[in-house]
Tab-separated table of C-alpha atoms and ligand atoms in Angstrom:
chain	number	residue	atom	x	y	z
A	1	MET	CA	5.306	29.787	-23.377
A	2	GLN	CA	8.983	30.203	-24.129
A	3	ALA	CA	9.956	31.876	-20.857
A	4	TRP	CA	8.438	29.008	-18.865
A	5	ASN	CA	10.166	26.342	-20.941
A	6	ASP	CA	13.490	28.168	-20.665
A	7	TYR	CA	13.249	28.602	-16.907
A	8	LEU	CA	12.256	24.963	-16.452
A	9	SER	CA	15.067	23.610	-18.602
A	10	GLN	CA	17.634	25.851	-16.885
A	11	ASN	CA	16.542	24.667	-13.441
A	12	LYS	CA	15.598	21.073	-14.190
A	13	ASP	CA	18.310	19.383	-12.152
A	14	ARG	CA	17.813	21.612	-9.137
A	15	PHE	CA	14.025	21.045	-9.246
A	16	LEU	CA	14.657	17.313	-9.158
A	17	ASN	CA	17.270	17.465	-6.401
A	18	GLU	CA	15.008	19.590	-4.228
A	19	LEU	CA	12.293	16.957	-4.560
A	20	LEU	CA	14.777	14.217	-3.643
A	21	ASP	CA	15.718	16.213	-0.514
A	22	LEU	CA	12.071	16.355	0.488
A	23	LEU	CA	11.654	12.621	-0.100
A	24	ARG	CA	14.492	11.953	2.337
A	25	ILE	CA	12.348	13.221	5.216
A	26	PRO	CA	10.215	10.367	6.600
A	27	SER	CA	7.033	12.374	7.160
A	28	VAL	CA	4.831	9.440	8.160
A	29	SER	CA	1.751	11.016	9.723
A	30	ALA	CA	0.273	7.805	11.143
A	31	ASP	CA	3.241	6.969	13.368
A	32	SER	CA	4.031	9.291	16.287
A	33	LYS	CA	7.648	8.126	16.130
A	34	TYR	CA	8.017	10.414	13.097
A	35	LYS	CA	6.449	13.506	14.648
A	36	ASN	CA	9.699	15.502	14.445
A	37	ASP	CA	10.297	14.432	10.869
A	38	VAL	CA	6.797	15.525	9.937
A	39	ALA	CA	7.537	18.940	11.506
A	40	ARG	CA	10.895	19.064	9.676
A	41	CYS	CA	9.120	18.314	6.422
A	42	ALA	CA	6.686	21.192	7.018
A	43	GLU	CA	9.723	23.488	7.437
A	44	ALA	CA	11.214	22.239	4.169
A	45	VAL	CA	7.922	22.861	2.352
A	46	LYS	CA	7.859	26.385	3.781
A	47	GLU	CA	11.423	27.069	2.572
A	48	ASN	CA	10.508	25.947	-0.921
A	49	MET	CA	7.386	28.109	-0.958
A	50	LEU	CA	9.467	31.139	0.007
A	51	LYS	CA	11.947	30.270	-2.720
A	52	ALA	CA	9.017	30.045	-5.149
A	53	GLY	CA	8.208	33.688	-4.451
A	54	CYS	CA	5.348	33.542	-1.960
A	55	ASN	CA	5.005	36.862	-0.101
A	56	THR	CA	3.873	35.145	3.067
A	57	VAL	CA	4.318	31.609	4.289
A	58	GLU	CA	3.271	30.340	7.689
A	59	ILE	CA	3.336	27.050	9.467
A	60	CYS	CA	-0.061	26.700	11.107
A	61	PRO	CA	-0.076	24.372	14.088
A	62	THR	CA	-3.079	22.086	14.576
A	63	ALA	CA	-4.034	19.539	17.221
A	64	GLY	CA	-2.123	17.122	14.982
A	65	HIS	CA	0.485	17.850	12.300
A	66	PRO	CA	0.954	21.398	10.973
A	67	ILE	CA	-0.470	22.913	7.811
A	68	VAL	CA	1.854	24.960	5.602
A	69	TYR	CA	0.104	27.939	4.059
A	70	GLY	CA	1.532	30.465	1.621
A	71	GLU	CA	0.292	33.178	-0.726
A	72	LYS	CA	1.418	35.078	-3.756
A	73	ILE	CA	-1.243	37.707	-4.305
A	74	ILE	CA	-0.575	39.997	-7.241
A	75	ASP	CA	-3.839	41.829	-7.929
A	76	ALA	CA	-7.111	41.664	-6.004
A	77	SER	CA	-9.117	42.021	-9.218
A	78	LEU	CA	-7.661	38.787	-10.653
A	79	PRO	CA	-9.009	35.311	-9.879
A	80	THR	CA	-7.418	33.249	-7.126
A	81	ILE	CA	-6.326	29.623	-7.296
A	82	LEU	CA	-6.008	27.694	-4.037
A	83	VAL	CA	-3.541	24.834	-4.447
A	84	TYR	CA	-4.026	21.912	-2.059
A	85	GLY	CA	-1.690	18.976	-1.469
A	86	HIS	CA	-0.184	16.918	1.329
A	87	TYR	CA	3.380	16.474	2.516
A	88	ASP	CA	2.645	13.514	4.801
A	89	VAL	CA	3.105	9.976	3.537
A	90	GLN	CA	1.896	6.474	4.303
A	91	PRO	CA	4.007	4.175	6.477
A	92	ALA	CA	6.668	2.398	4.400
A	93	ASP	CA	6.269	-1.131	5.686
A	94	PRO	CA	6.653	-3.962	4.751
A	95	LEU	CA	10.230	-2.696	4.500
A	96	GLU	CA	11.711	-5.980	3.279
A	97	LEU	CA	9.803	-5.680	0.011
A	98	TRP	CA	11.513	-2.416	-1.010
A	99	HIS	CA	14.386	-2.666	-3.497
A	100	SER	CA	15.952	0.444	-1.985
A	101	GLY	CA	15.295	2.447	1.172
A	102	PRO	CA	11.875	4.137	1.155
A	103	PHE	CA	13.470	7.380	2.352
A	104	GLU	CA	16.635	7.075	0.272
A	105	PRO	CA	15.276	8.093	-3.123
A	106	VAL	CA	16.960	6.560	-6.155
A	107	ILE	CA	16.321	7.181	-9.839
A	108	LYS	CA	16.152	4.040	-11.942
A	109	ASP	CA	14.959	3.872	-15.548
A	110	GLY	CA	13.692	7.438	-15.318
A	111	LYS	CA	11.601	6.754	-12.221
A	112	ILE	CA	12.035	8.177	-8.732
A	113	TYR	CA	11.630	5.427	-6.135
A	114	ALA	CA	10.687	6.586	-2.635
A	115	ARG	CA	7.714	6.690	-0.278
A	116	GLY	CA	5.760	9.802	-1.251
A	117	ALA	CA	7.408	10.100	-4.688
A	118	CYS	CA	3.941	10.199	-6.254
A	119	ASP	CA	1.575	10.445	-3.252
A	120	ASP	CA	1.842	13.320	-2.770
A	121	LYS	CA	5.244	14.956	-2.370
A	122	GLY	CA	6.200	14.622	-6.032
A	123	GLN	CA	2.830	15.900	-7.165
A	124	MET	CA	2.312	18.774	-4.730
A	125	PHE	CA	5.914	19.886	-5.269
A	126	MET	CA	5.186	20.429	-8.981
A	127	HIS	CA	2.905	23.286	-7.919
A	128	ILE	CA	5.576	24.938	-5.810
A	129	LYS	CA	8.058	24.657	-8.676
A	130	ALA	CA	5.473	25.820	-11.223
A	131	LEU	CA	4.837	28.866	-9.046
A	132	GLU	CA	8.574	29.534	-9.020
A	133	VAL	CA	8.587	29.289	-12.824
A	134	MET	CA	5.797	31.878	-13.032
A	135	THR	CA	7.123	34.310	-10.420
A	136	LYS	CA	10.724	34.252	-11.626
A	137	THR	CA	9.671	34.946	-15.200
A	138	ASN	CA	7.223	37.671	-14.102
A	139	THR	CA	4.368	35.906	-15.812
A	140	GLN	CA	2.101	34.829	-12.968
A	141	PRO	CA	-1.415	35.104	-14.438
A	142	CYS	CA	-3.471	35.283	-11.234
A	143	ASN	CA	-3.353	35.098	-7.433
A	144	VAL	CA	-2.111	31.921	-5.827
A	145	LYS	CA	-2.728	30.492	-2.372
A	146	ILE	CA	-1.071	27.224	-1.388
A	147	MET	CA	-2.124	24.971	1.452
A	148	ILE	CA	-0.127	21.791	2.021
A	149	GLU	CA	-1.296	19.654	4.922
A	150	GLY	CA	0.382	16.940	6.975
A	151	GLU	CA	-2.560	14.711	7.835
A	152	GLU	CA	-4.164	13.616	4.572
A	153	GLU	CA	-3.096	10.006	5.025
A	154	VAL	CA	-4.726	9.901	8.452
A	155	GLY	CA	-8.050	11.377	7.362
A	156	SER	CA	-7.366	15.159	7.428
A	157	THR	CA	-8.916	15.253	10.902
A	158	ASN	CA	-7.788	18.775	11.778
A	159	LEU	CA	-8.031	20.375	8.369
A	160	GLY	CA	-11.834	20.637	8.468
A	161	LYS	CA	-11.609	22.848	11.533
A	162	PHE	CA	-8.849	24.911	9.886
A	163	LEU	CA	-11.146	25.521	6.911
A	164	GLU	CA	-13.979	26.618	9.189
A	165	GLU	CA	-11.713	29.029	11.052
A	166	ASN	CA	-10.121	30.474	7.907
A	167	VAL	CA	-12.939	30.855	5.406
A	168	ALA	CA	-11.959	34.405	4.427
A	169	LYS	CA	-8.253	33.686	4.203
A	170	LEU	CA	-8.826	30.644	1.981
A	171	LYS	CA	-11.280	32.407	-0.313
A	172	ALA	CA	-10.553	31.327	-3.879
A	173	ASP	CA	-12.232	30.746	-7.221
A	174	ILE	CA	-11.040	27.170	-7.542
A	175	VAL	CA	-9.073	24.551	-5.627
A	176	LEU	CA	-6.368	22.924	-7.739
A	177	ILE	CA	-5.113	19.503	-6.668
A	178	SER	CA	-2.549	17.071	-8.053
A	179	ASP	CA	-3.071	13.929	-5.979
A	180	THR	CA	-4.751	11.573	-8.453
A	181	SER	CA	-3.687	9.583	-11.506
A	182	MET	CA	-3.829	9.586	-15.284
A	183	ILE	CA	-4.421	6.605	-17.572
A	184	SER	CA	-0.971	7.010	-19.150
A	185	MET	CA	1.224	9.646	-20.747
A	186	GLU	CA	-0.080	8.489	-24.153
A	187	HIS	CA	-3.647	8.798	-22.886
A	188	PRO	CA	-3.717	11.821	-20.601
A	189	SER	CA	-6.859	11.964	-18.506
A	190	ILE	CA	-8.454	14.037	-15.759
A	191	GLU	CA	-10.351	12.486	-12.888
A	192	SER	CA	-13.803	14.032	-12.695
A	193	GLY	CA	-14.708	12.424	-9.420
A	194	LEU	CA	-13.459	10.715	-6.281
A	195	ARG	CA	-15.078	8.080	-4.127
A	196	GLY	CA	-16.058	8.631	-0.530
A	197	LEU	CA	-15.004	6.421	2.331
A	198	ALA	CA	-16.358	4.829	5.492
A	199	TYR	CA	-13.708	2.977	7.477
A	200	MET	CA	-14.731	0.573	10.239
A	201	GLU	CA	-13.070	-1.632	12.790
A	202	VAL	CA	-14.778	-4.697	14.242
A	203	GLU	CA	-13.996	-6.907	17.186
A	204	VAL	CA	-15.658	-10.249	17.816
A	205	THR	CA	-15.288	-11.689	21.305
A	206	GLY	CA	-16.095	-15.258	22.273
A	207	PRO	CA	-14.903	-16.878	25.507
A	208	ASN	CA	-13.341	-14.648	28.173
A	209	ARG	CA	-9.846	-16.081	27.499
A	210	ASP	CA	-7.958	-18.131	24.919
A	211	LEU	CA	-8.890	-21.798	25.291
A	212	HIS	CA	-7.378	-25.171	24.457
A	213	SER	CA	-8.868	-25.967	21.054
A	214	GLY	CA	-9.137	-29.637	21.918
A	215	VAL	CA	-10.676	-29.297	25.336
A	216	TYR	CA	-13.243	-26.678	24.275
A	217	GLY	CA	-13.232	-26.830	20.451
A	218	GLY	CA	-16.584	-27.784	18.954
A	219	ALA	CA	-18.611	-26.541	21.882
A	220	VAL	CA	-17.693	-22.855	22.082
A	221	ALA	CA	-18.015	-20.200	19.367
A	222	ASN	CA	-14.627	-19.512	17.769
A	223	PRO	CA	-14.510	-15.741	17.086
A	224	ILE	CA	-12.279	-16.175	14.046
A	225	ASN	CA	-14.601	-18.753	12.476
A	226	ILE	CA	-17.528	-16.455	13.233
A	227	LEU	CA	-15.810	-13.318	11.948
A	228	ALA	CA	-14.858	-15.080	8.703
A	229	LYS	CA	-18.464	-16.173	8.214
A	230	MET	CA	-19.848	-12.729	9.026
A	231	ILE	CA	-17.443	-11.037	6.616
A	232	ALA	CA	-18.185	-13.580	3.878
A	233	SER	CA	-21.887	-12.849	4.234
A	234	LEU	CA	-21.366	-9.161	3.429
A	235	HIS	CA	-21.308	-9.963	-0.327
A	236	ASP	CA	-23.843	-12.072	-2.207
A	237	GLU	CA	-23.226	-14.434	-5.138
A	238	ASN	CA	-23.208	-11.455	-7.513
A	239	ASN	CA	-20.656	-9.640	-5.384
A	240	ARG	CA	-23.190	-7.096	-4.280
A	241	ILE	CA	-23.043	-5.813	-0.736
A	242	THR	CA	-25.762	-7.296	1.467
A	243	ILE	CA	-26.061	-4.549	4.081
A	244	PRO	CA	-29.732	-3.464	3.997
A	245	GLY	CA	-30.082	0.047	2.580
A	246	PHE	CA	-26.465	0.193	1.367
A	247	TYR	CA	-27.403	0.965	-2.248
A	248	ASP	CA	-30.470	3.099	-1.495
A	249	LYS	CA	-28.850	6.452	-2.261
A	250	VAL	CA	-26.332	5.300	-4.862
A	251	GLN	CA	-26.405	7.581	-7.877
A	252	GLU	CA	-26.979	5.367	-10.903
A	253	LEU	CA	-25.478	6.605	-14.158
A	254	SER	CA	-27.494	6.689	-17.359
A	255	ALA	CA	-26.705	4.187	-20.105
A	256	ALA	CA	-25.211	7.037	-22.127
A	257	GLU	CA	-22.941	8.111	-19.282
A	258	ARG	CA	-21.788	4.537	-18.766
A	259	THR	CA	-21.034	4.125	-22.456
A	260	GLU	CA	-19.003	7.325	-22.353
A	261	LEU	CA	-17.056	6.178	-19.284
A	262	ASN	CA	-16.226	2.848	-20.892
A	263	LYS	CA	-14.741	4.545	-23.952
A	264	ALA	CA	-11.573	5.199	-21.942
A	265	PRO	CA	-8.725	3.025	-23.156
A	266	PHE	CA	-8.462	-0.047	-20.954
A	267	ASP	CA	-6.952	-3.447	-21.651
A	268	LEU	CA	-8.271	-6.104	-19.284
A	269	ASN	CA	-5.561	-8.593	-20.241
A	270	GLU	CA	-2.833	-6.070	-19.524
A	271	TYR	CA	-4.550	-5.185	-16.247
A	272	LYS	CA	-4.645	-8.824	-15.149
A	273	ALA	CA	-1.079	-9.512	-16.253
A	274	GLU	CA	0.183	-6.441	-14.421
A	275	LEU	CA	-1.465	-7.563	-11.181
A	276	GLY	CA	-0.589	-11.227	-11.602
A	277	ILE	CA	-4.221	-12.363	-11.471
A	278	LYS	CA	-5.980	-14.868	-13.744
A	279	ALA	CA	-9.380	-13.240	-13.537
A	280	GLU	CA	-10.918	-10.010	-12.330
A	281	LEU	CA	-13.683	-10.135	-9.748
A	282	GLY	CA	-16.384	-7.631	-8.901
A	283	GLU	CA	-20.017	-6.665	-8.893
A	284	LYS	CA	-22.009	-8.463	-11.576
A	285	GLY	CA	-23.180	-6.308	-14.445
A	286	TYR	CA	-20.384	-3.733	-14.298
A	287	THR	CA	-17.058	-3.363	-16.073
A	288	THR	CA	-13.742	-2.962	-14.268
A	289	ILE	CA	-13.760	0.766	-15.065
A	290	GLU	CA	-17.222	1.051	-13.489
A	291	ARG	CA	-16.380	-1.149	-10.512
A	292	THR	CA	-13.478	1.107	-9.580
A	293	GLY	CA	-15.079	4.405	-10.521
A	294	ILE	CA	-18.826	4.624	-10.022
A	295	ARG	CA	-19.689	1.666	-7.791
A	296	PRO	CA	-19.364	1.397	-4.012
A	297	THR	CA	-17.289	-1.384	-2.457
A	298	LEU	CA	-16.592	-3.160	0.811
A	299	ASP	CA	-13.142	-4.601	1.521
A	300	VAL	CA	-11.327	-6.077	4.482
A	301	ASN	CA	-8.053	-4.167	4.862
A	302	GLY	CA	-6.647	-6.212	7.709
A	303	ILE	CA	-7.687	-9.159	9.840
A	304	TRP	CA	-6.090	-10.657	12.904
A	305	GLY	CA	-6.538	-12.909	15.863
A	306	GLY	CA	-5.344	-16.179	17.339
A	307	TYR	CA	-1.903	-17.672	16.949
A	308	ILE	CA	0.186	-16.543	13.971
A	309	GLY	CA	3.687	-17.312	15.274
A	310	GLU	CA	6.008	-20.057	14.112
A	311	GLY	CA	4.792	-23.651	14.172
A	312	ALA	CA	1.408	-24.653	15.502
A	313	LYS	CA	-0.300	-23.740	18.728
A	314	THR	CA	-3.658	-25.310	19.414
A	315	VAL	CA	-5.763	-22.454	20.615
A	316	LEU	CA	-9.334	-21.319	20.405
A	317	PRO	CA	-8.913	-17.540	20.537
A	318	SER	CA	-10.928	-15.202	22.669
A	319	LYS	CA	-11.011	-12.418	20.073
A	320	ALA	CA	-10.890	-11.732	16.344
A	321	ASN	CA	-10.596	-8.323	14.660
A	322	ALA	CA	-10.824	-6.752	11.234
A	323	LYS	CA	-10.523	-3.361	9.589
A	324	ILE	CA	-13.044	-2.842	6.816
A	325	SER	CA	-13.294	-0.015	4.303
A	326	MET	CA	-16.233	0.926	2.156
A	327	ARG	CA	-15.669	3.155	-0.882
A	328	LEU	CA	-18.705	5.301	-1.503
A	329	VAL	CA	-20.183	7.040	-4.513
A	330	PRO	CA	-22.102	10.312	-4.917
A	331	ASN	CA	-25.176	10.729	-2.669
A	332	GLN	CA	-24.139	8.009	-0.222
A	333	VAL	CA	-23.384	9.630	3.146
A	334	SER	CA	-20.367	8.319	5.020
A	335	GLY	CA	-21.919	8.616	8.502
A	336	GLU	CA	-25.136	6.937	7.371
A	337	ILE	CA	-23.257	4.062	5.761
A	338	SER	CA	-21.181	3.610	8.947
A	339	ASP	CA	-24.444	3.331	10.930
A	340	LEU	CA	-25.955	0.877	8.437
A	341	PHE	CA	-22.820	-1.235	8.669
A	342	LYS	CA	-22.788	-1.155	12.467
A	343	ASN	CA	-26.457	-2.114	12.820
A	344	HIS	CA	-26.191	-4.882	10.273
A	345	PHE	CA	-22.936	-6.300	11.584
A	346	GLU	CA	-24.263	-6.399	15.131
A	347	SER	CA	-27.500	-7.990	13.957
A	348	ILE	CA	-25.799	-10.929	12.202
A	349	ALA	CA	-23.662	-11.910	15.192
A	350	PRO	CA	-24.649	-15.318	16.567
A	351	ALA	CA	-25.502	-15.686	20.249
A	352	GLY	CA	-22.122	-17.136	21.283
A	353	VAL	CA	-20.164	-13.924	20.634
A	354	THR	CA	-20.325	-10.205	21.284
A	355	VAL	CA	-19.468	-7.726	18.564
A	356	LYS	CA	-18.020	-4.261	18.860
A	357	VAL	CA	-18.057	-1.966	15.832
A	358	THR	CA	-16.277	1.394	15.732
A	359	ALA	CA	-16.022	3.917	12.915
A	360	HIS	CA	-12.714	5.473	11.879
A	361	HIS	CA	-12.406	8.425	9.512
A	362	GLY	CA	-14.612	8.824	6.526
A	363	GLY	CA	-15.415	11.261	3.774
A	364	GLU	CA	-17.856	11.997	0.998
A	365	ALA	CA	-17.571	11.321	-2.717
A	366	VAL	CA	-17.251	14.214	-5.159
A	367	VAL	CA	-17.891	14.825	-8.832
A	368	THR	CA	-16.259	17.698	-10.668
A	369	PRO	CA	-18.406	18.659	-13.654
A	370	THR	CA	-16.532	18.474	-16.954
A	371	ASN	CA	-18.377	21.453	-18.411
A	372	SER	CA	-17.122	23.960	-15.815
A	373	PRO	CA	-14.671	26.699	-16.885
A	374	ALA	CA	-12.127	25.255	-14.430
A	375	TYR	CA	-12.286	21.743	-15.874
A	376	GLN	CA	-12.128	23.222	-19.368
A	377	ALA	CA	-9.029	25.222	-18.414
A	378	ALA	CA	-7.408	22.038	-17.122
A	379	ALA	CA	-8.344	20.187	-20.316
A	380	LYS	CA	-6.884	22.995	-22.413
A	381	ALA	CA	-3.671	22.979	-20.372
A	382	ILE	CA	-3.300	19.229	-20.953
A	383	LYS	CA	-4.026	19.690	-24.647
A	384	THR	CA	-1.299	22.344	-24.826
A	385	THR	CA	1.457	20.268	-23.248
A	386	PHE	CA	0.434	16.730	-24.296
A	387	GLY	CA	-0.979	17.603	-27.711
A	388	LYS	CA	-4.091	15.540	-26.911
A	389	ASP	CA	-7.462	16.162	-25.326
A	390	PRO	CA	-7.655	14.541	-21.890
A	391	ILE	CA	-10.131	11.741	-21.256
A	392	PRO	CA	-12.427	12.300	-18.270
A	393	THR	CA	-12.307	9.380	-15.817
A	394	ARG	CA	-13.772	8.658	-12.404
A	395	GLY	CA	-11.138	8.033	-9.746
A	396	GLY	CA	-11.462	5.198	-7.282
A	397	GLY	CA	-9.497	6.776	-4.437
A	398	SER	CA	-10.653	9.279	-1.848
A	399	ILE	CA	-9.527	12.735	-0.757
A	400	PRO	CA	-12.049	13.496	1.984
A	401	ILE	CA	-11.215	17.198	2.253
A	402	VAL	CA	-12.388	17.886	-1.314
A	403	ALA	CA	-16.066	17.577	-0.311
A	404	LEU	CA	-15.379	19.968	2.583
A	405	PHE	CA	-13.817	22.578	0.285
A	406	GLU	CA	-17.194	22.716	-1.364
A	407	LYS	CA	-19.254	22.538	1.820
A	408	VAL	CA	-17.236	24.895	4.042
A	409	LEU	CA	-15.564	27.244	1.545
A	410	GLY	CA	-18.098	26.927	-1.272
A	411	THR	CA	-15.209	26.256	-3.655
A	412	LYS	CA	-15.081	23.549	-6.309
A	413	SER	CA	-11.959	21.559	-7.155
A	414	VAL	CA	-10.077	20.419	-10.221
A	415	LEU	CA	-8.118	17.159	-9.996
A	416	LEU	CA	-5.106	17.694	-12.219
A	417	GLY	CA	-3.207	14.537	-11.293
A	418	PHE	CA	-0.093	13.215	-13.028
A	419	GLY	CA	0.411	9.899	-11.207
A	420	LEU	CA	-0.129	6.503	-12.797
A	421	ASP	CA	-2.206	3.683	-11.325
A	422	ASN	CA	0.905	1.503	-11.177
A	423	ASP	CA	2.972	4.044	-9.236
A	424	ASN	CA	2.619	1.764	-6.180
A	425	ILE	CA	1.207	4.444	-3.915
A	426	HIS	CA	0.742	3.039	-0.381
A	427	SER	CA	2.767	-0.023	-1.542
A	428	PRO	CA	6.432	-0.971	-1.480
A	429	ASN	CA	8.553	0.591	-4.246
A	430	GLU	CA	6.378	3.648	-4.741
A	431	LYS	CA	7.618	5.573	-7.772
A	432	TYR	CA	7.005	8.655	-9.853
A	433	ASP	CA	8.319	9.134	-13.359
A	434	VAL	CA	10.746	12.023	-13.718
A	435	PHE	CA	8.979	12.725	-17.012
A	436	ASN	CA	5.628	13.127	-15.233
A	437	TYR	CA	7.189	15.425	-12.649
A	438	TYR	CA	8.504	17.783	-15.316
A	439	LYS	CA	5.339	17.443	-17.400
A	440	GLY	CA	3.326	18.566	-14.398
A	441	ILE	CA	5.542	21.586	-13.823
A	442	GLU	CA	5.182	22.424	-17.497
A	443	THR	CA	1.380	22.005	-17.541
A	444	ILE	CA	0.366	23.773	-14.314
A	445	PRO	CA	1.193	27.355	-15.442
A	446	TYR	CA	-1.092	26.850	-18.442
A	447	PHE	CA	-3.921	25.989	-16.082
A	448	HIS	CA	-3.303	29.307	-14.297
A	449	LYS	CA	-3.274	31.122	-17.628
A	450	TYR	CA	-6.404	29.523	-19.097
A	451	PHE	CA	-8.321	29.701	-15.830
A	452	THR	CA	-7.538	33.420	-15.601
A	453	GLU	CA	-8.585	33.920	-19.219
A	454	SER	CA	-11.889	32.126	-18.542
A	455	HIS	CA	-12.621	34.986	-16.105
A	456	GLY	CA	-12.191	37.465	-18.938
A	457	LYS	CA	-8.843	38.690	-17.581
B	1	BES	N1	-3.889	10.507	-3.225
B	1	BES	C1	-4.672	9.535	-2.560
B	1	BES	C2	-6.043	9.382	-3.154
B	1	BES	C3	-6.109	8.947	-4.586
B	1	BES	C4	-5.175	8.101	-5.136
B	1	BES	C5	-7.121	9.414	-5.373
B	1	BES	C6	-5.236	7.736	-6.464
B	1	BES	C7	-7.226	9.028	-6.687
B	1	BES	C8	-6.265	8.204	-7.247
B	1	BES	C9	-4.788	9.920	-1.088
B	1	BES	O1	-3.545	10.283	-0.544
B	1	BES	C10	-5.248	8.726	-0.311
B	1	BES	O2	-4.513	7.781	-0.215
B	1	BES	N2	-6.440	8.768	0.263
B	1	BES	C11	-6.915	7.724	1.114
B	1	BES	C12	-7.988	8.206	2.030
B	1	BES	C13	-7.502	8.810	3.307
B	1	BES	C14	-8.670	9.129	4.205
B	1	BES	C15	-6.508	7.945	4.029
B	1	BES	C16	-7.487	6.600	0.304
B	1	BES	O3	-8.024	6.814	-0.796
B	1	BES	O4	-7.417	5.472	0.793
B	2	MN	MN1	-2.539	11.582	-1.748
B	3	MN	MN1	-2.423	8.402	-0.099
């Protein structure tokens, strides 16, 4: 639409600068040191929502970080889109690996480098700017509600309760989310699913104190040796997970569905070169696309214990710890998988150690059917602005609240993400292409238009 293009091109620089301002706020939700910055970021999001034309915007306090909620209701008889995103970001460390400050955004080769550039400030901000485009040109097709939370990166612990307490207020026909990735700008795609998550922490304790590894070594269980062995036993020679019952509920795809999924453009050599690996590794019998999309996984995210300082210290440590995540697929239940893990992990501990297993946050997998009017509206919007039909893919990441939108609000979601897998989200030098940012702002109003039209309005 001409009016949208005109408004966007007239305000391009400001839209970019406002995003850079937001990226300067270190809204790290995991670290209490940044609590004030997180609150400041919520304020900045609110200001931008007001500027976008929302009639009401409120900062809703929670037991943790606040939720920013705004509305632009134009006509009760029109459909309503609930936009969801998050303004919190992952911690920036290891800092020494960044080429520029994580909270001092720079643009290099058309890419914005900063923590949160893609996940999710850059992406959620496209919706606020797209709303501004629609309101300022008097062309908003339907009602809009926007909810931007500050705890996604720490498991959205307080958002579930907020949903339960605000079912009527959050009533909508669809939830629209940009917090996922596309294959590439040449091959636009829409994720039609997300994996679930069960996140565990384990502690293995041997002797009641650190010991001299010469005096006691060989006679006393070393918790790090034991932990390494226990972790290694969690996969078999085919890289399948050995926890009894782990695969029982896994939804297997039909041969036809798998063929369809593998039609997505993917170059294994490019993939390996990009990651600096000589070979890929995963569950036998599945392709890389399947391993990251439709298969569950188990990975150690961190492991520690013993002496890791400079030089050598001969010590037989008292404790060893690890953080372990399992990505889940449809029908697996996060709580059940946590229990299976706990029982199994405790059962394989040898007599010389005690094992403590605790569960962190989790969430359920989701699939968004590609034949729904909402998905079709998203596909049509992509077709309009990219000139190509999007390829449906299955995303490997998790957004735990998406399953709750369905369970608590009864509302399905569409994952209209514009990130790229190599945007380094959660890594040093996170980036987001300026092109993708503008492309998102250009595409989103078409989703509103086509979604509204699919309701016969
Ligand atoms: N935006 C990501 C999830 C994502 C990334 C989905 C790329 C699909 C493609 C989200 O912010 C995230 O990082 N989620 C966490 C889970 C959360 C409980 C910390 C994740 O997937 O590890
Ligand atoms: Mn995210
Ligand atoms: Mn994230």
